[in-house]
Amino acid sequence: DQQVKQNSPSLSVQEGRISILNCDYTNSMFDYFLWYKKYPAEGPTFLISISSIKDKNEDGRFTVFLNKSAKHLSLHIVPSQPGDSAVYFCAAMRTGTYKYIFGTGTRLKVLA
Amino acid sequence: EAQVTQNPRYLITVTGKKLTVTCSQNMNHEYMSWYRQDPGLGLRQIYYSMNVEVTDKGDVPEGYKVSRKEKRNFPLILESPSPNQTSLYFCASSLVGTSGYNEQFFGPGTRLTVL
C-alpha cells in the first residue's frame, strides 16, 4: 500500500518555465512533508519542507503548496534551470514518529 | 566537512554470505536511518535509531539487522543476504529537534548486488 504517491515518473520542462511536481498521500495522520532532490550517484539532499499548519512555504525559486483536504502537495520551481534536472522525492511523516514515507520519485528534465 | 559516509560504495556478494555496510556521521546527530531505493518503489525505510542503543523498525526491516553502540555509527547487517536484497542503500542522519522533525542528511549510497 503506497501511502505517498508521485504519479508522474518523469517531467520535461523548458528552461525558464515553471516546473510543477505533484505528490499525493493517503494517511491523514501525516503532518509534515518534505521534498528531496537526488542527482545520479549521490544521496538525496533536502530541498524544502512544510508543516500541515501551513498551506505554502517558499524558499527562493522553490515553493511547496499543501492542500490538506485533497491530501495533495506540489513543488513549484520558478524559473526552472538546467541544474534542476534531477529526481525529486516527496516524503511524509507524522511528527514525532520519525518514520518517513517516501514517494517513488519524479525525474525532472529541464531543457536548455 | 559535515558528512555521512558509507562503506563500501559498491559490493557484489553471494547468497548467504554475511555482510555489513557501515555508516558514520560527524555531525553529532542523534537520529540515524537506513533506506533502500528500488526502481518503481522509491525510498523505503529499513530501520532507524533515535539515539545510542535505541533502534526501531521502518517499513521493510525483514532480513536486516542494525546496531547503535556509538552515536556516530549505525551499521546495517545482512546476516544471510538474498537476491531480493539487491538494491541501492542510503544511510541518513539528523538532529532530533523539539519540533519532532528535522531534515535528514544522506550518505552517497551503497550499491549492493547479491548473486
Coordinates of N, CA and C in Angstrom, one line a residue:
Chain A
D1 N 0.8 -1.2 0.0 CA 0.0 0.0 0.0 C 0.9 1.3 0.0
Q2 N 0.9 2.0 -1.1 CA 1.7 3.1 -1.3 C 1.0 4.3 -0.6
Q3 N 1.5 4.8 0.5 CA 0.9 5.9 1.2 C 1.2 7.2 0.7
V4 N 2.3 7.3 -0.1 CA 2.7 8.5 -0.7 C 3.0 8.2 -2.2
K5 N 2.3 8.9 -3.0 CA 2.4 8.6 -4.4 C 2.8 9.8 -5.3
Q6 N 3.7 9.6 -6.2 CA 4.1 10.5 -7.2 C 3.8 9.9 -8.5
N7 N 2.6 10.3 -9.1 CA 2.1 9.6 -10.2 C 2.8 9.9 -11.5
S8 N 3.6 11.0 -11.6 CA 4.3 11.3 -12.8 C 5.8 10.8 -12.6
P9 N 6.2 9.7 -13.3 CA 7.6 9.3 -13.2 C 8.6 10.3 -13.8
S10 N 8.1 11.0 -14.8 CA 9.0 12.0 -15.4 C 8.3 13.2 -15.9
L11 N 9.1 14.3 -16.1 CA 8.6 15.6 -16.5 C 9.7 16.3 -17.2
S12 N 9.3 16.9 -18.3 CA 10.3 17.7 -19.1 C 9.7 19.1 -19.2
V13 N 10.6 20.1 -18.9 CA 10.2 21.5 -18.9 C 11.3 22.3 -19.6
Q14 N 10.9 23.4 -20.3 CA 11.8 24.2 -20.9 C 12.5 25.2 -19.9
E15 N 13.7 25.5 -20.1 CA 14.4 26.4 -19.2 C 13.7 27.7 -19.1
G16 N 13.6 28.2 -17.8 CA 12.9 29.5 -17.6 C 11.4 29.3 -17.3
R17 N 10.8 28.2 -17.6 CA 9.4 28.0 -17.4 C 9.2 27.4 -16.0
I18 N 8.0 27.2 -15.6 CA 7.7 26.7 -14.3 C 7.7 25.1 -14.3
S19 N 8.2 24.5 -13.3 CA 8.1 23.1 -13.1 C 7.2 22.8 -12.0
I20 N 6.2 21.9 -12.2 CA 5.3 21.6 -11.1 C 5.3 20.1 -10.9
L21 N 5.8 19.7 -9.7 CA 5.8 18.3 -9.3 C 4.8 18.0 -8.3
N22 N 4.1 16.9 -8.5 CA 2.9 16.6 -7.6 C 3.2 15.4 -6.7
C23 N 2.5 15.4 -5.6 CA 2.6 14.3 -4.7 C 1.2 14.1 -3.9
D24 N 0.7 12.9 -3.8 CA -0.5 12.6 -3.1 C -0.2 11.7 -1.9
Y25 N -1.0 11.8 -0.9 CA -0.8 10.9 0.2 C -2.2 10.4 0.7
T26 N -2.2 9.3 1.4 CA -3.4 8.7 1.8 C -3.6 8.8 3.3
N27 N -2.6 8.9 4.1 CA -2.7 8.9 5.5 C -2.9 10.3 6.1
S28 N -4.1 10.5 6.7 CA -4.4 11.8 7.2 C -3.6 12.2 8.5
M29 N -2.9 11.2 9.0 CA -2.1 11.4 10.2 C -0.8 12.1 9.9
F30 N -0.4 12.1 8.6 CA 0.8 12.8 8.2 C 0.7 14.3 8.5
D31 N 1.7 14.9 9.1 CA 1.5 16.3 9.3 C 2.8 17.1 9.0
Y32 N 3.8 16.4 8.4 CA 5.0 17.1 8.0 C 5.5 16.5 6.7
F33 N 5.8 17.4 5.7 CA 6.1 16.9 4.4 C 7.4 17.6 3.9
L34 N 8.2 16.8 3.2 CA 9.5 17.2 2.7 C 9.7 16.9 1.3
W35 N 10.5 17.7 0.6 CA 11.0 17.4 -0.8 C 12.5 17.2 -0.7
Y36 N 12.9 16.2 -1.4 CA 14.4 15.9 -1.6 C 14.7 15.9 -3.1
K37 N 15.9 16.3 -3.4 CA 16.4 16.2 -4.8 C 17.5 15.3 -4.8
K38 N 17.6 14.5 -5.9 CA 18.6 13.5 -6.0 C 19.3 13.5 -7.4
Y39 N 20.6 13.7 -7.4 CA 21.4 13.6 -8.6 C 21.9 12.2 -8.7
P40 N 22.2 11.7 -9.9 CA 22.8 10.4 -10.1 C 24.1 10.2 -9.3
A41 N 24.2 9.0 -8.7 CA 25.4 8.7 -7.9 C 25.6 9.5 -6.7
E42 N 24.6 10.2 -6.2 CA 24.7 10.9 -5.0 C 23.5 10.6 -4.1
G43 N 23.6 10.9 -2.8 CA 22.4 10.7 -1.9 C 21.5 11.9 -2.1
P44 N 20.2 11.7 -1.7 CA 19.2 12.8 -1.7 C 19.7 13.9 -0.9
T45 N 19.3 15.1 -1.3 CA 19.6 16.3 -0.5 C 18.3 17.0 -0.2
F46 N 18.1 17.5 1.0 CA 16.9 18.2 1.4 C 16.7 19.5 0.6
L47 N 15.5 19.7 0.2 CA 15.1 20.9 -0.6 C 14.3 21.9 0.2
I48 N 13.1 21.4 0.6 CA 12.1 22.3 1.3 C 11.1 21.4 2.0
S49 N 10.5 22.0 3.0 CA 9.6 21.2 3.8 C 8.3 22.1 4.1
I50 N 7.3 21.5 4.6 CA 6.1 22.2 5.0 C 5.4 21.5 6.1
S51 N 4.9 22.2 7.1 CA 4.1 21.6 8.2 C 2.7 21.7 7.8
S52 N 1.8 20.8 8.4 CA 0.4 20.8 8.0 C -0.3 22.1 8.5
I53 N 0.3 22.9 9.4 CA -0.4 24.1 9.8 C -0.3 25.2 8.8
K54 N 0.5 25.0 7.8 CA 0.7 25.9 6.7 C 0.1 25.4 5.4
D55 N -0.1 26.3 4.4 CA -0.5 25.8 3.1 C 0.5 26.2 2.0
K56 N 1.5 26.9 2.5 CA 2.5 27.3 1.5 C 3.8 27.6 2.2
N57 N 4.9 27.2 1.6 CA 6.2 27.6 2.1 C 7.1 27.8 0.9
E58 N 7.9 28.9 1.0 CA 8.7 29.4 -0.1 C 10.1 29.5 0.3
D59 N 11.0 29.2 -0.6 CA 12.4 29.3 -0.4 C 13.1 29.6 -1.8
G60 N 13.3 30.8 -2.1 CA 13.9 31.2 -3.3 C 13.0 30.8 -4.5
R61 N 13.6 30.0 -5.4 CA 12.8 29.6 -6.6 C 11.8 28.4 -6.3
F62 N 11.9 27.9 -5.1 CA 11.1 26.7 -4.7 C 10.0 27.1 -3.8
T63 N 8.8 26.6 -4.2 CA 7.6 26.8 -3.3 C 6.9 25.5 -3.2
V64 N 6.5 25.2 -2.0 CA 5.7 23.9 -1.8 C 4.3 24.4 -1.3
F65 N 3.3 23.8 -1.9 CA 1.9 24.0 -1.6 C 1.3 22.8 -1.0
L66 N 0.5 22.9 0.0 CA -0.2 21.8 0.7 C -1.7 22.0 0.7
N67 N -2.4 21.0 0.2 CA -3.8 21.1 0.2 C -4.3 19.9 1.0
K68 N -4.5 20.1 2.3 CA -4.8 19.0 3.3 C -6.1 18.3 2.9
S69 N -7.1 19.0 2.5 CA -8.4 18.4 2.2 C -8.3 17.4 1.0
A70 N -7.4 17.8 0.1 CA -7.2 16.9 -1.0 C -6.1 15.9 -0.8
K71 N -5.4 16.0 0.3 CA -4.2 15.2 0.6 C -3.2 15.3 -0.6
H72 N -2.9 16.5 -0.9 CA -2.0 16.7 -2.1 C -1.0 17.8 -1.8
L73 N 0.2 17.6 -2.2 CA 1.2 18.7 -2.2 C 1.9 18.8 -3.5
S74 N 2.4 20.0 -3.8 CA 3.1 20.2 -5.0 C 4.3 21.1 -4.8
L75 N 5.3 20.9 -5.6 CA 6.5 21.6 -5.6 C 6.6 22.4 -6.9
H76 N 6.7 23.8 -6.7 CA 6.9 24.6 -7.9 C 8.3 25.2 -8.0
I77 N 8.9 25.1 -9.1 CA 10.2 25.6 -9.3 C 10.1 26.7 -10.4
V78 N 10.4 27.9 -10.0 CA 10.3 29.1 -11.0 C 11.5 30.0 -10.8
P79 N 12.2 30.3 -11.8 CA 12.2 29.7 -13.1 C 13.0 28.4 -13.1
S80 N 12.7 27.5 -13.9 CA 13.5 26.2 -13.9 C 14.8 26.4 -14.6
Q81 N 15.8 25.7 -14.1 CA 17.2 25.8 -14.7 C 17.7 24.4 -15.0
P82 N 18.6 24.3 -16.0 CA 19.1 23.0 -16.3 C 19.7 22.3 -15.1
G83 N 20.3 23.0 -14.2 CA 20.8 22.3 -13.0 C 19.8 21.7 -12.0
D84 N 18.5 22.0 -12.3 CA 17.4 21.5 -11.5 C 17.1 20.0 -12.0
S85 N 17.6 19.6 -13.1 CA 17.4 18.3 -13.6 C 17.9 17.3 -12.6
A86 N 17.0 16.5 -12.1 CA 17.3 15.5 -11.1 C 16.0 14.7 -10.8
V87 N 16.1 13.8 -9.9 CA 14.9 13.0 -9.4 C 14.5 13.7 -8.1
Y88 N 13.2 14.0 -8.0 CA 12.6 14.6 -6.8 C 11.7 13.7 -6.1
F89 N 12.0 13.5 -4.8 CA 11.2 12.7 -3.9 C 10.4 13.5 -3.0
C90 N 9.1 13.3 -2.8 CA 8.4 13.8 -1.7 C 8.4 12.8 -0.6
A91 N 8.3 13.3 0.7 CA 8.2 12.4 1.8 C 7.3 12.9 2.8
A92 N 6.7 12.1 3.6 CA 5.7 12.5 4.6 C 6.0 11.8 5.9
M93 N 5.6 12.4 7.0 CA 5.8 11.8 8.3 C 4.7 12.3 9.3
R94 N 4.5 11.6 10.3 CA 3.7 12.1 11.4 C 4.7 12.6 12.5
T95 N 4.6 13.8 12.8 CA 5.5 14.5 13.8 C 5.8 13.6 15.0
G96 N 7.0 13.4 15.3 CA 7.4 12.7 16.5 C 7.7 11.2 16.3
T97 N 7.2 10.7 15.2 CA 7.4 9.2 14.9 C 8.7 8.9 14.3
Y98 N 9.2 9.9 13.5 CA 10.5 9.7 12.8 C 10.5 8.6 11.8
K99 N 9.3 8.2 11.4 CA 9.1 7.2 10.3 C 8.7 7.9 9.1
Y100 N 9.7 8.0 8.1 CA 9.5 8.7 6.9 C 8.9 7.8 5.8
I101 N 7.9 8.2 5.1 CA 7.4 7.5 3.9 C 7.7 8.4 2.7
F102 N 8.4 7.8 1.8 CA 8.8 8.5 0.6 C 7.9 8.0 -0.6
G103 N 7.8 9.0 -1.5 CA 7.2 8.6 -2.8 C 8.2 8.0 -3.7
T104 N 7.7 7.6 -4.9 CA 8.5 6.9 -5.9 C 9.4 7.7 -6.7
G105 N 9.2 9.0 -6.6 CA 10.1 10.0 -7.3 C 9.6 10.4 -8.7
T106 N 10.0 11.6 -9.1 CA 9.7 12.2 -10.4 C 11.0 12.7 -11.0
R107 N 11.3 12.2 -12.2 CA 12.6 12.6 -12.8 C 12.2 13.9 -13.6
L108 N 12.9 15.0 -13.2 CA 12.7 16.3 -13.9 C 13.8 16.5 -14.9
K109 N 13.5 16.9 -16.1 CA 14.5 17.2 -17.0 C 14.2 18.7 -17.5
V110 N 15.1 19.6 -17.3 CA 15.0 20.9 -17.7 C 15.8 21.1 -19.0
L111 N 15.1 21.5 -20.1 CA 15.7 21.6 -21.4 C 16.3 23.0 -21.6
A112 N 17.5 23.1 -22.0 CA 18.1 24.4 -22.3 C 17.7 25.0 -23.6
Chain B
E1 N 34.4 18.8 7.2 CA 33.2 18.9 6.4 C 32.2 18.0 7.0
A2 N 31.0 18.5 7.2 CA 29.9 17.7 7.7 C 29.4 16.7 6.7
Q3 N 29.4 15.5 7.1 CA 29.0 14.5 6.1 C 28.6 13.2 6.7
V4 N 27.9 12.4 5.9 CA 27.6 11.0 6.2 C 28.4 10.1 5.2
T5 N 29.1 9.2 5.8 CA 29.9 8.3 4.9 C 29.4 6.9 5.0
Q6 N 29.5 6.2 3.9 CA 29.1 4.8 3.8 C 30.2 4.0 3.2
N7 N 30.4 2.8 3.7 CA 31.3 1.9 3.1 C 30.8 0.4 3.2
P8 N 31.0 -0.3 2.1 CA 31.6 0.1 0.8 C 30.6 0.9 0.0
R9 N 31.1 1.5 -1.1 CA 30.2 2.1 -2.0 C 29.5 1.1 -3.0
Y10 N 30.3 0.1 -3.3 CA 29.8 -1.0 -4.2 C 30.2 -2.3 -3.6
L11 N 29.3 -3.3 -3.7 CA 29.5 -4.6 -3.2 C 28.8 -5.6 -4.0
I12 N 29.5 -6.6 -4.4 CA 28.9 -7.8 -5.1 C 29.2 -9.0 -4.2
T13 N 28.1 -9.7 -3.8 CA 28.3 -10.9 -2.9 C 27.4 -12.0 -3.4
V14 N 27.5 -13.1 -2.6 CA 26.7 -14.3 -3.0 C 25.7 -14.5 -1.9
T15 N 24.7 -15.2 -2.2 CA 23.6 -15.6 -1.3 C 24.1 -16.2 -0.1
G16 N 23.7 -15.7 1.1 CA 24.0 -16.4 2.4 C 25.3 -15.9 3.0
K17 N 26.1 -15.1 2.4 CA 27.4 -14.6 2.9 C 27.2 -13.3 3.7
K18 N 27.3 -13.4 5.0 CA 27.0 -12.3 5.9 C 27.8 -11.1 5.5
L19 N 27.2 -9.9 5.5 CA 27.9 -8.7 5.2 C 27.4 -7.5 6.1
T20 N 28.3 -6.5 6.2 CA 27.9 -5.3 7.0 C 28.3 -4.1 6.1
V21 N 27.3 -3.2 6.1 CA 27.5 -1.9 5.4 C 27.7 -0.9 6.5
T22 N 28.8 -0.2 6.6 CA 29.0 0.8 7.6 C 28.4 2.2 7.3
C23 N 28.0 2.9 8.3 CA 27.6 4.3 8.1 C 28.1 5.1 9.3
S24 N 28.7 6.2 9.0 CA 29.2 7.1 10.0 C 28.9 8.5 9.7
Q25 N 28.6 9.3 10.8 CA 28.3 10.7 10.6 C 29.1 11.6 11.6
N26 N 29.5 12.7 11.2 CA 30.4 13.6 12.0 C 29.7 14.8 12.5
M27 N 28.3 14.8 12.5 CA 27.5 16.0 12.9 C 26.9 15.9 14.3
N28 N 27.3 14.9 15.0 CA 26.7 14.7 16.3 C 25.2 14.5 16.3
H29 N 24.7 13.9 15.3 CA 23.2 13.7 15.1 C 22.8 12.6 16.0
E30 N 21.6 12.8 16.6 CA 21.0 11.7 17.4 C 20.4 10.6 16.5
Y31 N 19.7 11.1 15.5 CA 18.9 10.2 14.6 C 19.7 9.7 13.4
M32 N 19.5 8.4 13.2 CA 20.1 7.8 12.0 C 19.2 6.8 11.4
S33 N 19.3 6.6 10.1 CA 18.3 5.7 9.5 C 18.9 5.1 8.2
W34 N 18.3 3.9 7.9 CA 18.7 3.2 6.6 C 17.5 3.1 5.7
Y35 N 17.8 3.3 4.4 CA 16.8 3.2 3.4 C 17.3 2.4 2.2
R36 N 16.4 1.8 1.5 CA 16.8 1.2 0.3 C 16.0 1.8 -0.9
Q37 N 16.6 1.9 -2.0 CA 15.9 2.5 -3.2 C 15.9 1.5 -4.3
D38 N 14.6 1.2 -4.7 CA 14.4 0.3 -5.8 C 13.6 0.9 -6.9
P39 N 13.8 0.5 -8.2 CA 13.0 1.1 -9.3 C 11.5 1.0 -9.0
G40 N 10.8 2.1 -9.2 CA 9.4 2.0 -9.1 C 8.8 2.0 -7.7
L41 N 9.7 1.9 -6.7 CA 9.3 1.8 -5.3 C 9.8 3.0 -4.5
G42 N 10.7 3.8 -5.0 CA 11.2 4.9 -4.3 C 12.1 4.5 -3.2
L43 N 12.2 5.3 -2.1 CA 13.0 5.1 -0.9 C 12.1 4.5 0.1
R44 N 12.6 3.4 0.7 CA 11.8 2.7 1.8 C 12.7 2.6 3.0
Q45 N 12.1 2.9 4.1 CA 12.9 3.0 5.4 C 13.0 1.5 5.9
I46 N 14.3 1.2 6.3 CA 14.5 -0.2 6.8 C 14.5 -0.2 8.3
Y47 N 15.4 0.6 8.9 CA 15.5 0.7 10.4 C 15.9 2.2 10.6
Y48 N 15.6 2.6 11.9 CA 16.1 3.9 12.3 C 16.4 3.8 13.8
S49 N 17.2 4.9 14.2 CA 17.6 4.9 15.6 C 17.5 6.3 16.1
M50 N 16.9 6.5 17.3 CA 16.7 7.8 17.8 C 18.0 8.2 18.7
N51 N 18.7 7.2 19.1 CA 20.0 7.5 19.9 C 20.7 6.2 20.1
V52 N 21.8 6.3 20.9 CA 22.6 5.1 21.2 C 21.7 4.1 21.9
E53 N 21.8 2.8 21.4 CA 21.0 1.7 21.9 C 19.5 1.8 21.7
V54 N 19.1 2.7 20.9 CA 17.6 2.8 20.6 C 17.4 2.7 19.1
T55 N 16.8 1.6 18.7 CA 16.5 1.3 17.3 C 15.1 0.9 17.2
D56 N 14.6 1.0 15.9 CA 13.2 0.6 15.7 C 13.0 0.3 14.2
K57 N 12.0 -0.5 13.9 CA 11.8 -1.0 12.5 C 11.2 0.1 11.7
G58 N 11.6 0.2 10.4 CA 10.9 1.0 9.5 C 9.9 0.2 8.7
D59 N 9.7 0.5 7.5 CA 8.7 -0.2 6.7 C 9.1 -1.6 6.2
V60 N 10.4 -1.8 5.9 CA 10.9 -3.1 5.3 C 12.1 -3.6 6.1
P61 N 11.9 -4.0 7.4 CA 13.1 -4.5 8.2 C 13.5 -5.9 8.0
E62 N 12.6 -6.7 7.3 CA 12.9 -8.2 7.2 C 14.2 -8.4 6.5
G63 N 15.0 -9.3 7.1 CA 16.3 -9.7 6.5 C 17.5 -8.8 6.9
Y64 N 17.2 -7.7 7.7 CA 18.2 -6.8 8.1 C 18.3 -6.7 9.6
K65 N 19.5 -6.3 10.1 CA 19.8 -6.0 11.5 C 20.6 -4.7 11.6
V66 N 20.4 -4.0 12.7 CA 21.2 -2.8 12.9 C 21.7 -2.8 14.3
S67 N 22.6 -1.9 14.6 CA 23.1 -1.7 16.0 C 23.5 -0.3 16.1
R68 N 23.4 0.3 17.3 CA 23.8 1.7 17.5 C 24.5 1.7 18.9
K69 N 25.8 1.3 18.8 CA 26.6 1.3 20.0 C 27.3 2.6 20.3
E70 N 27.5 3.4 19.2 CA 28.1 4.7 19.3 C 27.2 5.7 18.6
K71 N 27.3 6.9 19.0 CA 26.4 7.9 18.4 C 26.7 8.1 16.9
R72 N 27.9 8.0 16.5 CA 28.3 8.4 15.1 C 28.1 7.2 14.2
N73 N 28.0 6.0 14.6 CA 28.0 4.8 13.7 C 26.6 4.1 13.8
F74 N 26.2 3.6 12.6 CA 24.9 2.9 12.5 C 25.1 1.8 11.4
P75 N 25.7 0.7 11.7 CA 25.9 -0.3 10.6 C 24.7 -1.1 10.3
L76 N 24.6 -1.5 9.0 CA 23.5 -2.3 8.6 C 24.0 -3.7 8.3
I77 N 23.4 -4.7 8.9 CA 23.9 -6.0 8.8 C 22.9 -6.9 8.1
L78 N 23.4 -7.6 7.1 CA 22.6 -8.6 6.4 C 23.2 -10.0 6.8
E79 N 22.5 -10.7 7.6 CA 23.1 -12.0 8.2 C 23.1 -13.1 7.1
S80 N 22.1 -13.1 6.2 CA 22.1 -14.1 5.1 C 21.5 -13.5 3.9
P81 N 22.3 -12.7 3.2 CA 21.7 -11.9 2.1 C 21.1 -12.8 1.0
S82 N 20.0 -12.3 0.4 CA 19.3 -13.0 -0.7 C 19.2 -12.0 -1.9
P83 N 19.0 -12.6 -3.1 CA 19.0 -11.7 -4.3 C 17.9 -10.6 -4.2
N84 N 16.9 -10.8 -3.4 CA 15.9 -9.7 -3.4 C 16.3 -8.5 -2.5
Q85 N 17.5 -8.7 -1.9 CA 18.1 -7.5 -1.2 C 19.1 -6.8 -2.1
T86 N 19.2 -7.1 -3.3 CA 20.0 -6.3 -4.3 C 19.3 -5.0 -4.4
S87 N 20.0 -3.9 -4.1 CA 19.4 -2.6 -4.1 C 20.5 -1.6 -3.9
L88 N 20.0 -0.3 -3.9 CA 20.8 0.8 -3.6 C 20.5 1.3 -2.2
Y89 N 21.4 1.3 -1.3 CA 21.2 1.6 0.1 C 21.7 3.0 0.5
F90 N 20.9 3.7 1.3 CA 21.3 5.0 1.8 C 21.2 5.1 3.3
C91 N 22.2 5.6 3.9 CA 22.1 6.0 5.3 C 21.9 7.5 5.5
A92 N 21.2 7.8 6.5 CA 20.9 9.3 6.7 C 20.9 9.6 8.2
S93 N 21.1 10.9 8.5 CA 21.2 11.3 9.9 C 20.5 12.6 10.0
S94 N 20.1 12.9 11.2 CA 19.5 14.3 11.5 C 19.6 14.5 13.0
L95 N 19.4 15.8 13.4 CA 19.2 16.1 14.8 C 17.8 15.6 15.2
V96 N 17.5 15.5 16.5 CA 16.2 15.3 17.0 C 15.8 16.6 17.7
G97 N 14.9 17.3 17.0 CA 14.6 18.6 17.5 C 13.3 18.6 18.3
T98 N 13.1 19.7 19.0 CA 11.8 19.7 19.9 C 10.6 19.8 19.0
S99 N 10.7 20.2 17.8 CA 9.6 20.2 16.9 C 9.1 18.8 16.4
G100 N 10.0 17.8 16.6 CA 9.6 16.4 16.3 C 10.0 16.0 14.9
Y101 N 10.7 16.9 14.2 CA 11.1 16.5 12.9 C 12.4 17.4 12.5
N102 N 13.1 16.8 11.6 CA 14.3 17.6 11.1 C 14.7 17.0 9.8
E103 N 15.3 17.8 9.0 CA 15.8 17.4 7.7 C 16.9 16.4 7.8
Q104 N 16.9 15.4 7.0 CA 17.9 14.3 7.1 C 19.0 14.6 6.1
F105 N 20.3 14.3 6.5 CA 21.4 14.3 5.6 C 21.7 12.9 5.2
F106 N 21.8 12.7 3.9 CA 22.0 11.4 3.3 C 23.5 11.1 2.9
G107 N 23.9 9.9 3.1 CA 25.2 9.4 2.6 C 25.1 9.2 1.1
P108 N 26.2 8.9 0.4 CA 26.3 8.8 -1.0 C 25.7 7.5 -1.6
G109 N 25.4 6.5 -0.7 CA 24.8 5.3 -1.2 C 25.7 4.1 -1.3
T110 N 25.2 3.0 -1.2 CA 25.9 1.7 -1.4 C 25.1 0.8 -2.3
R111 N 25.7 0.5 -3.4 CA 25.0 -0.4 -4.4 C 25.4 -1.8 -4.1
L112 N 24.4 -2.6 -3.7 CA 24.7 -4.0 -3.3 C 24.0 -4.9 -4.3
T113 N 24.8 -5.9 -4.8 CA 24.3 -6.9 -5.7 C 24.5 -8.3 -5.0
V114 N 23.4 -9.0 -4.8 CA 23.5 -10.4 -4.2 C 23.2 -11.4 -5.3
L115 N 24.2 -12.2 -5.6 CA 24.1 -13.2 -6.7 C 23.5 -14.5 -6.2

